[in-house]
Amino acid sequence: MEKKIKKRKKSKDDFTQEAYMGIRRMFFLNEIIPGQKISYGDLANRLEMSTTPVIQALKRLEYQGLVRHEPNRGYYTENISLKEITEIYEFRELIETSLLPKTISKIDKKGLKILKKALDGHLDAVRDIYLKERLLKDMEFHLVLATLSGCTIQINTLKSLFDLLYLKYRGNILFVTPMDTVDSEHIKLYDYIAGSNLDGAIRVLKQHISNVKEHAIISIERINKEKTIKTI
């Protein structure tokens, strides 16, 4: 006679994690936007849970810089910041280029195959109409490249930067760089890595991140200008 498997009762941490992932998903889908006041009661209703795990999840998001808490007023999403996004891309460049020497020295046929799969996934996605898929596949390519270095601390820091970019800043800000340019730079980067050309890989990666940063800055400046015009 088969024994019935007893279902484990969810802990407080389980509910907090569910709330955290649910709110992250709302950020990614633009259901929560920059500068918005957050009602944890509304979030609790949407997530179909009590307010306690939602508040705990918001505290985690506050630590990540995605929301802020104002005493006696509640939680708010952080506004778009030109300074912040500039710093994020500059930090990304420092981290990603610093990992390339180790990636190239350690990469083998299996690693190249994994990186090629991530590249192909991105190339397929950028020809799709779904912007969110492009964002995810672009992030996946860069994280796979970083992961192949084996440097855990830098990889986790890079993941945190991508969280800020892709959860806080909308896709139409981040993906204004021409797709053909992004394609070309990713392909060149892969080819340089496959050919163990460190100087070429560093050069094209710096160029790629700089190009994306430049277009993101232009987009944010345009959005800020439009907001100013509307308030006049």
mmCIF file of C-alpha atoms in Angstrom:
data_model
loop_
_atom_site.group_PDB
_atom_site.id
_atom_site.type_symbol
_atom_site.label_atom_id
_atom_site.label_comp_id
_atom_site.label_asym_id
_atom_site.label_seq_id
_atom_site.Cartn_x
_atom_site.Cartn_y
_atom_site.Cartn_z
ATOM 1 C CA MET A 1 0.000 0.000 0.000
ATOM 2 C CA GLU A 2 1.428 3.332 -1.042
ATOM 3 C CA LYS A 3 2.080 5.860 1.662
ATOM 4 C CA LYS A 4 0.528 9.255 1.211
ATOM 5 C CA ILE A 5 3.110 12.011 0.972
ATOM 6 C CA LYS A 6 2.326 14.621 3.567
ATOM 7 C CA LYS A 7 2.354 18.099 2.077
ATOM 8 C CA ARG A 8 4.738 20.402 3.914
ATOM 9 C CA LYS A 9 3.068 23.361 5.534
ATOM 10 C CA LYS A 10 4.326 26.662 4.192
ATOM 11 C CA SER A 11 6.463 28.702 6.549
ATOM 12 C CA LYS A 12 6.529 32.480 6.988
ATOM 13 C CA ASP A 13 9.643 32.566 4.820
ATOM 14 C CA ASP A 14 7.824 30.663 2.063
ATOM 15 C CA PHE A 15 5.008 33.219 1.995
ATOM 16 C CA THR A 16 7.494 36.116 2.046
ATOM 17 C CA GLN A 17 9.371 34.580 -0.895
ATOM 18 C CA GLU A 18 6.112 34.130 -2.819
ATOM 19 C CA ALA A 19 5.198 37.758 -2.184
ATOM 20 C CA TYR A 20 8.692 38.894 -3.154
ATOM 21 C CA MET A 21 8.630 37.001 -6.458
ATOM 22 C CA GLY A 22 5.079 38.167 -7.172
ATOM 23 C CA ILE A 23 5.974 41.837 -6.686
ATOM 24 C CA ARG A 24 9.129 41.418 -8.792
ATOM 25 C CA ARG A 25 6.935 40.033 -11.571
ATOM 26 C CA MET A 26 4.670 43.099 -11.327
ATOM 27 C CA PHE A 27 7.720 45.349 -11.707
ATOM 28 C CA PHE A 28 8.888 43.423 -14.753
ATOM 29 C CA LEU A 29 5.463 43.550 -16.398
ATOM 30 C CA ASN A 30 5.178 47.318 -15.708
ATOM 31 C CA GLU A 31 2.201 46.734 -13.430
ATOM 32 C CA ILE A 32 4.173 48.781 -10.899
ATOM 33 C CA ILE A 33 5.860 51.875 -12.319
ATOM 34 C CA PRO A 34 8.553 54.339 -11.113
ATOM 35 C CA GLY A 35 7.329 57.012 -8.664
ATOM 36 C CA GLN A 36 4.152 55.119 -7.739
ATOM 37 C CA LYS A 37 2.770 54.892 -4.191
ATOM 38 C CA ILE A 38 2.422 51.247 -3.238
ATOM 39 C CA SER A 39 -0.568 50.001 -1.287
ATOM 40 C CA TYR A 40 0.494 46.795 0.441
ATOM 41 C CA GLY A 41 -3.190 46.066 1.042
ATOM 42 C CA ASP A 42 -3.793 46.170 -2.720
ATOM 43 C CA LEU A 43 -0.725 43.999 -3.336
ATOM 44 C CA ALA A 44 -1.951 41.498 -0.749
ATOM 45 C CA ASN A 45 -5.311 41.268 -2.535
ATOM 46 C CA ARG A 46 -3.674 40.802 -5.921
ATOM 47 C CA LEU A 47 -1.339 38.131 -4.544
ATOM 48 C CA GLU A 48 -4.155 36.552 -2.528
ATOM 49 C CA MET A 49 -2.275 36.556 0.774
ATOM 50 C CA SER A 50 -2.110 38.513 4.017
ATOM 51 C CA THR A 51 -0.305 41.845 4.312
ATOM 52 C CA THR A 52 2.468 40.500 6.589
ATOM 53 C CA PRO A 53 4.499 38.652 3.911
ATOM 54 C CA VAL A 54 3.895 41.537 1.490
ATOM 55 C CA ILE A 55 5.403 44.024 3.947
ATOM 56 C CA GLN A 56 8.387 41.721 4.521
ATOM 57 C CA ALA A 57 8.853 41.428 0.756
ATOM 58 C CA LEU A 58 8.739 45.218 0.389
ATOM 59 C CA LYS A 59 11.477 45.503 3.021
ATOM 60 C CA ARG A 60 13.663 43.226 0.891
ATOM 61 C CA LEU A 61 12.931 45.324 -2.181
ATOM 62 C CA GLU A 62 13.768 48.461 -0.201
ATOM 63 C CA TYR A 63 17.178 46.988 0.585
ATOM 64 C CA GLN A 64 17.681 46.393 -3.153
ATOM 65 C CA GLY A 65 16.860 50.006 -3.968
ATOM 66 C CA LEU A 66 13.635 49.257 -5.835
ATOM 67 C CA VAL A 67 11.284 50.873 -3.304
ATOM 68 C CA ARG A 68 11.601 53.352 -0.447
ATOM 69 C CA HIS A 69 9.702 53.656 2.811
ATOM 70 C CA GLU A 70 8.516 57.014 4.106
ATOM 71 C CA PRO A 71 7.477 57.035 7.791
ATOM 72 C CA ASN A 72 3.723 57.441 8.283
ATOM 73 C CA ARG A 73 3.209 57.502 4.504
ATOM 74 C CA GLY A 74 4.048 54.009 3.280
ATOM 75 C CA TYR A 75 6.058 52.562 0.412
ATOM 76 C CA TYR A 76 6.868 54.175 -2.912
ATOM 77 C CA THR A 77 8.707 52.969 -5.972
ATOM 78 C CA GLU A 78 11.895 54.885 -6.656
ATOM 79 C CA ASN A 79 11.831 57.411 -9.486
ATOM 80 C CA ILE A 80 13.911 57.043 -12.639
ATOM 81 C CA SER A 81 17.372 58.477 -12.039
ATOM 82 C CA LEU A 82 19.800 59.494 -14.768
ATOM 83 C CA LYS A 83 22.673 59.395 -12.256
ATOM 84 C CA GLU A 84 21.763 55.902 -11.094
ATOM 85 C CA ILE A 85 21.456 54.346 -14.535
ATOM 86 C CA THR A 86 24.780 55.912 -15.561
ATOM 87 C CA GLU A 87 26.456 54.422 -12.495
ATOM 88 C CA ILE A 88 24.868 51.027 -13.130
ATOM 89 C CA TYR A 89 26.234 50.807 -16.669
ATOM 90 C CA GLU A 90 29.662 52.043 -15.568
ATOM 91 C CA PHE A 91 29.755 49.429 -12.813
ATOM 92 C CA ARG A 92 28.573 46.769 -15.263
ATOM 93 C CA GLU A 93 31.460 47.624 -17.560
ATOM 94 C CA LEU A 94 33.969 47.323 -14.719
ATOM 95 C CA ILE A 95 32.623 43.954 -13.560
ATOM 96 C CA GLU A 96 32.032 42.336 -16.945
ATOM 97 C CA THR A 97 35.351 43.346 -18.498
ATOM 98 C CA SER A 98 37.273 42.316 -15.362
ATOM 99 C CA LEU A 99 35.814 38.789 -15.670
ATOM 100 C CA LEU A 100 36.808 38.283 -19.310
ATOM 101 C CA PRO A 101 40.434 37.191 -18.638
ATOM 102 C CA LYS A 102 39.253 34.367 -16.352
ATOM 103 C CA THR A 103 36.414 33.415 -18.688
ATOM 104 C CA ILE A 104 38.743 33.119 -21.676
ATOM 105 C CA SER A 105 41.408 31.239 -19.693
ATOM 106 C CA LYS A 106 38.877 28.732 -18.299
ATOM 107 C CA ILE A 107 36.411 28.272 -21.141
ATOM 108 C CA ASP A 108 36.343 24.887 -22.886
ATOM 109 C CA LYS A 109 34.225 23.313 -25.623
ATOM 110 C CA LYS A 110 31.341 22.770 -23.198
ATOM 111 C CA GLY A 111 31.506 26.394 -22.028
ATOM 112 C CA LEU A 112 31.572 27.665 -25.615
ATOM 113 C CA LYS A 113 28.545 25.531 -26.408
ATOM 114 C CA ILE A 114 26.649 27.019 -23.439
ATOM 115 C CA LEU A 115 27.605 30.553 -24.477
ATOM 116 C CA LYS A 116 26.641 29.882 -28.104
ATOM 117 C CA LYS A 117 23.229 28.622 -26.971
ATOM 118 C CA ALA A 118 22.707 31.852 -24.986
ATOM 119 C CA LEU A 119 23.800 33.903 -28.014
ATOM 120 C CA ASP A 120 21.423 32.047 -30.341
ATOM 121 C CA GLY A 121 18.602 32.508 -27.852
ATOM 122 C CA HIS A 122 19.190 36.249 -27.863
ATOM 123 C CA LEU A 123 19.459 36.458 -31.654
ATOM 124 C CA ASP A 124 16.136 34.656 -31.990
ATOM 125 C CA ALA A 125 14.478 36.858 -29.372
ATOM 126 C CA VAL A 126 15.534 40.204 -30.810
ATOM 127 C CA ARG A 127 13.616 39.392 -33.971
ATOM 128 C CA ASP A 128 10.492 38.794 -31.920
ATOM 129 C CA ILE A 129 7.931 41.477 -31.175
ATOM 130 C CA TYR A 130 8.006 40.777 -27.431
ATOM 131 C CA LEU A 131 10.319 43.249 -25.742
ATOM 132 C CA LYS A 132 10.359 41.359 -22.438
ATOM 133 C CA GLU A 133 11.787 38.295 -24.169
ATOM 134 C CA ARG A 134 14.565 40.438 -25.611
ATOM 135 C CA LEU A 135 15.403 41.784 -22.165
ATOM 136 C CA LEU A 136 15.542 38.339 -20.591
ATOM 137 C CA LYS A 137 17.678 36.830 -23.339
ATOM 138 C CA ASP A 138 20.075 39.782 -23.340
ATOM 139 C CA MET A 139 20.505 39.442 -19.583
ATOM 140 C CA GLU A 140 20.927 35.671 -19.919
ATOM 141 C CA PHE A 141 23.738 36.073 -22.459
ATOM 142 C CA HIS A 142 25.685 38.476 -20.228
ATOM 143 C CA LEU A 143 25.128 36.400 -17.082
ATOM 144 C CA VAL A 144 26.199 33.188 -18.820
ATOM 145 C CA LEU A 145 29.352 34.939 -19.981
ATOM 146 C CA ALA A 146 30.048 36.141 -16.421
ATOM 147 C CA THR A 147 29.203 32.756 -14.875
ATOM 148 C CA LEU A 148 31.827 31.022 -17.023
ATOM 149 C CA SER A 149 34.470 32.976 -15.097
ATOM 150 C CA GLY A 150 33.543 31.168 -11.888
ATOM 151 C CA CYS A 151 33.765 34.392 -9.800
ATOM 152 C CA THR A 152 30.768 34.110 -7.476
ATOM 153 C CA ILE A 153 30.908 37.529 -5.780
ATOM 154 C CA GLN A 154 31.128 39.468 -9.049
ATOM 155 C CA ILE A 155 28.399 37.335 -10.610
ATOM 156 C CA ASN A 156 25.990 37.992 -7.727
ATOM 157 C CA THR A 157 26.774 41.720 -7.856
ATOM 158 C CA LEU A 158 26.067 41.710 -11.594
ATOM 159 C CA LYS A 159 22.719 39.980 -10.970
ATOM 160 C CA SER A 160 21.792 42.771 -8.544
ATOM 161 C CA LEU A 161 22.612 45.384 -11.180
ATOM 162 C CA PHE A 162 20.416 43.593 -13.725
ATOM 163 C CA ASP A 163 17.632 43.539 -11.132
ATOM 164 C CA LEU A 164 17.802 47.323 -10.887
ATOM 165 C CA LEU A 165 17.917 47.735 -14.653
ATOM 166 C CA TYR A 166 15.195 45.320 -15.674
ATOM 167 C CA LEU A 167 12.779 45.709 -12.762
ATOM 168 C CA LYS A 168 13.010 49.449 -12.181
ATOM 169 C CA TYR A 169 13.607 50.755 -15.708
ATOM 170 C CA ARG A 170 11.096 49.987 -18.410
ATOM 171 C CA GLY A 171 12.059 48.075 -21.548
ATOM 172 C CA ASN A 172 11.432 51.008 -23.829
ATOM 173 C CA ILE A 173 14.223 52.826 -21.973
ATOM 174 C CA LEU A 174 16.740 50.006 -22.054
ATOM 175 C CA PHE A 175 16.152 48.644 -25.526
ATOM 176 C CA VAL A 176 16.336 51.732 -27.662
ATOM 177 C CA THR A 177 19.729 50.655 -29.038
ATOM 178 C CA PRO A 178 19.266 49.439 -32.645
ATOM 179 C CA MET A 179 18.826 45.668 -32.659
ATOM 180 C CA ASP A 180 21.264 45.159 -35.525
ATOM 181 C CA THR A 181 23.957 46.894 -33.481
ATOM 182 C CA VAL A 182 23.289 44.710 -30.434
ATOM 183 C CA ASP A 183 23.316 41.581 -32.618
ATOM 184 C CA SER A 184 26.607 42.512 -34.235
ATOM 185 C CA GLU A 185 28.318 43.322 -30.934
ATOM 186 C CA HIS A 186 27.193 40.084 -29.271
ATOM 187 C CA ILE A 187 28.355 38.018 -32.255
ATOM 188 C CA LYS A 188 31.752 39.754 -32.300
ATOM 189 C CA LEU A 189 32.114 39.222 -28.564
ATOM 190 C CA TYR A 190 31.415 35.501 -28.913
ATOM 191 C CA ASP A 191 33.852 35.182 -31.825
ATOM 192 C CA TYR A 192 36.639 36.927 -29.898
ATOM 193 C CA ILE A 193 36.071 34.683 -26.885
ATOM 194 C CA ALA A 194 35.997 31.554 -29.055
ATOM 195 C CA GLY A 195 39.279 32.715 -30.614
ATOM 196 C CA SER A 196 40.829 33.503 -27.201
ATOM 197 C CA ASN A 197 41.302 37.123 -28.276
ATOM 198 C CA LEU A 198 41.164 38.927 -24.928
ATOM 199 C CA ASP A 199 41.965 42.410 -26.240
ATOM 200 C CA GLY A 200 39.281 42.161 -28.916
ATOM 201 C CA ALA A 201 36.712 40.799 -26.425
ATOM 202 C CA ILE A 202 37.364 43.613 -23.931
ATOM 203 C CA ARG A 203 37.188 46.240 -26.665
ATOM 204 C CA VAL A 204 33.851 45.071 -28.097
ATOM 205 C CA LEU A 205 32.287 44.506 -24.645
ATOM 206 C CA LYS A 206 33.230 48.039 -23.557
ATOM 207 C CA GLN A 207 31.842 49.405 -26.814
ATOM 208 C CA HIS A 208 28.625 47.415 -26.410
ATOM 209 C CA ILE A 209 27.898 48.544 -22.829
ATOM 210 C CA SER A 210 28.839 52.128 -23.696
ATOM 211 C CA ASN A 211 26.441 52.118 -26.678
ATOM 212 C CA VAL A 212 23.552 50.769 -24.598
ATOM 213 C CA LYS A 213 24.276 53.280 -21.813
ATOM 214 C CA GLU A 214 24.353 56.179 -24.284
ATOM 215 C CA HIS A 215 20.992 55.274 -25.792
ATOM 216 C CA ALA A 216 19.436 54.684 -22.346
ATOM 217 C CA ILE A 217 20.609 58.128 -21.195
ATOM 218 C CA ILE A 218 19.145 59.776 -24.309
ATOM 219 C CA SER A 219 15.849 57.993 -23.690
ATOM 220 C CA ILE A 220 15.677 59.049 -20.017
ATOM 221 C CA GLU A 221 16.535 62.645 -20.892
ATOM 222 C CA ARG A 222 13.703 62.635 -23.435
ATOM 223 C CA ILE A 223 11.245 61.227 -20.870
ATOM 224 C CA ASN A 224 12.293 63.809 -18.274
ATOM 225 C CA LYS A 225 11.888 66.584 -20.855
ATOM 226 C CA GLU A 226 8.386 65.361 -21.732
ATOM 227 C CA LYS A 227 7.453 65.355 -18.039
ATOM 228 C CA THR A 228 8.703 68.928 -17.690
ATOM 229 C CA ILE A 229 6.667 70.059 -20.687
ATOM 230 C CA LYS A 230 3.512 68.439 -19.284
ATOM 231 C CA THR A 231 3.886 70.245 -15.946
ATOM 232 C CA ILE A 232 4.289 73.695 -17.520
#
